[in-house]
Amino acid sequence: MSDLGGQKHGHVYRVLTQNSPFADPDAFEPGADTIGYLRESKVLVIGAGGLGCEILKDLALSGFTDIHVIDMDTIDVTNLNRQFLFRQADVGKTKAEVAAAFINKRLGHLGAKVTAHVGKIQDFDETFYRKFNLLIAGLDNIAARRWMNATLHDMVDRTSGEPDPSTIIPLIDGGTEGFKGQARVIIPTMTSCFDCSLDAFPPQVNYPLCTIAETPRLPEHCVEYAVVVLWEQRFPGQKLNRDSPADMQWVYEQAKDRAATFGIPGVTYQLTMGVVKRIIPAIASTNALIAAALVAEALKVATYCGPVLNNYMMYMGQQGVYTHTFPYQKKEDCMVCGGAKLTMKRPKSSTLQELLDELGSHPSLQLSRPSISSTSGIVFMQNPKAIREQHEYKLQMSLKDLTQADPPVFSEGEDLIVTDPMLPTKLTLQVHLE
Ligand SMILES: [Zn+2]
């Protein structure tokens, strides 16, 4: 084995050179060729945060050599307790580059080479993603995971009718939240996808401005008011720096005063941080467990040395070490993997504003600011402001009046295109009036 990297990965090579009762005998061929697949697999890790650091280390120690990592963030001092590839001196530097350099220095002798890509995942196109055999996502936000999921589905060539297997790139997706975590394997078009399970995530909490301004009831409302209204009044045009303790202290004190005015208990510095940063508490051991599960799947996907997770594993660490695995079913009307159109029945007299609200609160879409266009042009556009203002007059118009305007703003039943910052791809919507 010395020509394959010596005994350094002896533990992994032992698995890959012996028959296994668990492996599919038609797919798994123990021996040097399989070890070769592993070493030649090009893996992209998305996110170099809490999960990403663990994933990179696990990949390098599991015998992967061609590892890439993409992340847009720089290192913050609050990352250091768990993102163990970073040190005090790295604060302010980019996560992807520091993580890559650390692994290369520490584990380079195992053959691991990590290449860093600094930027948003949306900055890279299909040509970039097509280079990889598999992706592992350790992301902390749903929008980015939806984008990645949709992009990999778009990349599957279906021109012959059936998906071309050579264009399918597996996505191994992990997420953690406090003591809870999950790992799943998404094989585009074959398994359920990220959007199929969107109903399982609670919708992002956005408090309506009228509530936070006029009838605050929760401590969160007071914090939001301090951020959205008071900050702008006191520091017009200046962006709140969520990583600055001075800024956060200011927000906290304003929120506390407001809470006192309305007799609302519970505003603490901790809560302020949580609301402002939408912090999901991170626990290092949860990240370690989930990353290990993800990399075990990567090893199996790359070598067929065992059955791949089918397809969703949940870890619940609140009360013990408990996991639950089940096949998450494909959703037939999934917009991403099912290619479905959304149809909505709306009363004739309902307004465009009500239609937008309905889209915004749709549990399996989770849109934030939907814009709609028809074959005749813009129905409504959220941005830029100047364009939005041109179309605002339609918001209170009834759908019936919009379809009967001269020229019609849209026609009943036609394919409308919906775009939204939360939406990875365009969505086709048909509106029927009743
Ligand atoms: Zn789906």
mmCIF file of C-alpha atoms in Angstrom, residues 5 8-9 11 39 52-67 84-85 98-114:
data_model
loop_
_atom_site.group_PDB
_atom_site.id
_atom_site.type_symbol
_atom_site.label_atom_id
_atom_site.label_comp_id
_atom_site.label_asym_id
_atom_site.label_seq_id
_atom_site.Cartn_x
_atom_site.Cartn_y
_atom_site.Cartn_z
ATOM 1 C CA GLY A 5 -0.060 7.039 0.577
ATOM 2 C CA LYS A 8 -1.247 6.888 7.028
ATOM 3 C CA HIS A 9 -4.804 6.024 6.149
ATOM 4 C CA HIS A 11 -7.853 2.472 8.997
ATOM 5 C CA ARG A 39 -7.944 9.891 -3.688
ATOM 6 C CA GLY A 52 -17.013 23.260 7.732
ATOM 7 C CA CYS A 53 -13.914 23.119 9.951
ATOM 8 C CA GLU A 54 -14.930 19.680 11.196
ATOM 9 C CA ILE A 55 -15.777 18.451 7.694
ATOM 10 C CA LEU A 56 -12.436 19.570 6.253
ATOM 11 C CA LYS A 57 -10.498 17.836 8.994
ATOM 12 C CA ASP A 58 -12.554 14.640 8.674
ATOM 13 C CA LEU A 59 -12.157 14.554 4.892
ATOM 14 C CA ALA A 60 -8.396 14.950 5.106
ATOM 15 C CA LEU A 61 -8.147 12.246 7.761
ATOM 16 C CA SER A 62 -10.396 9.912 5.737
ATOM 17 C CA GLY A 63 -8.135 9.826 2.715
ATOM 18 C CA PHE A 64 -9.680 12.469 0.477
ATOM 19 C CA THR A 65 -6.952 14.519 -1.146
ATOM 20 C CA ASP A 66 -8.559 16.902 -3.621
ATOM 21 C CA ILE A 67 -10.614 19.065 -1.306
ATOM 22 C CA PHE A 84 -10.886 25.172 15.669
ATOM 23 C CA LEU A 85 -8.879 25.832 12.525
ATOM 24 C CA VAL A 98 -7.190 30.216 6.772
ATOM 25 C CA ALA A 99 -8.983 26.854 7.002
ATOM 26 C CA ALA A 100 -7.309 25.610 3.817
ATOM 27 C CA ALA A 101 -3.864 26.748 4.953
ATOM 28 C CA PHE A 102 -4.305 25.095 8.357
ATOM 29 C CA ILE A 103 -5.276 21.697 6.916
ATOM 30 C CA ASN A 104 -2.558 21.866 4.269
ATOM 31 C CA LYS A 105 0.067 22.575 6.902
ATOM 32 C CA ARG A 106 -1.129 20.065 9.454
ATOM 33 C CA LEU A 107 -2.364 17.216 7.225
ATOM 34 C CA GLY A 108 -0.546 17.898 3.966
ATOM 35 C CA HIS A 109 1.736 14.933 4.680
ATOM 36 C CA LEU A 110 -1.330 12.694 4.238
ATOM 37 C CA GLY A 111 -1.683 13.981 0.710
ATOM 38 C CA ALA A 112 -4.552 16.327 1.536
ATOM 39 C CA LYS A 113 -4.636 19.517 -0.438
ATOM 40 C CA VAL A 114 -7.347 22.034 0.290
#
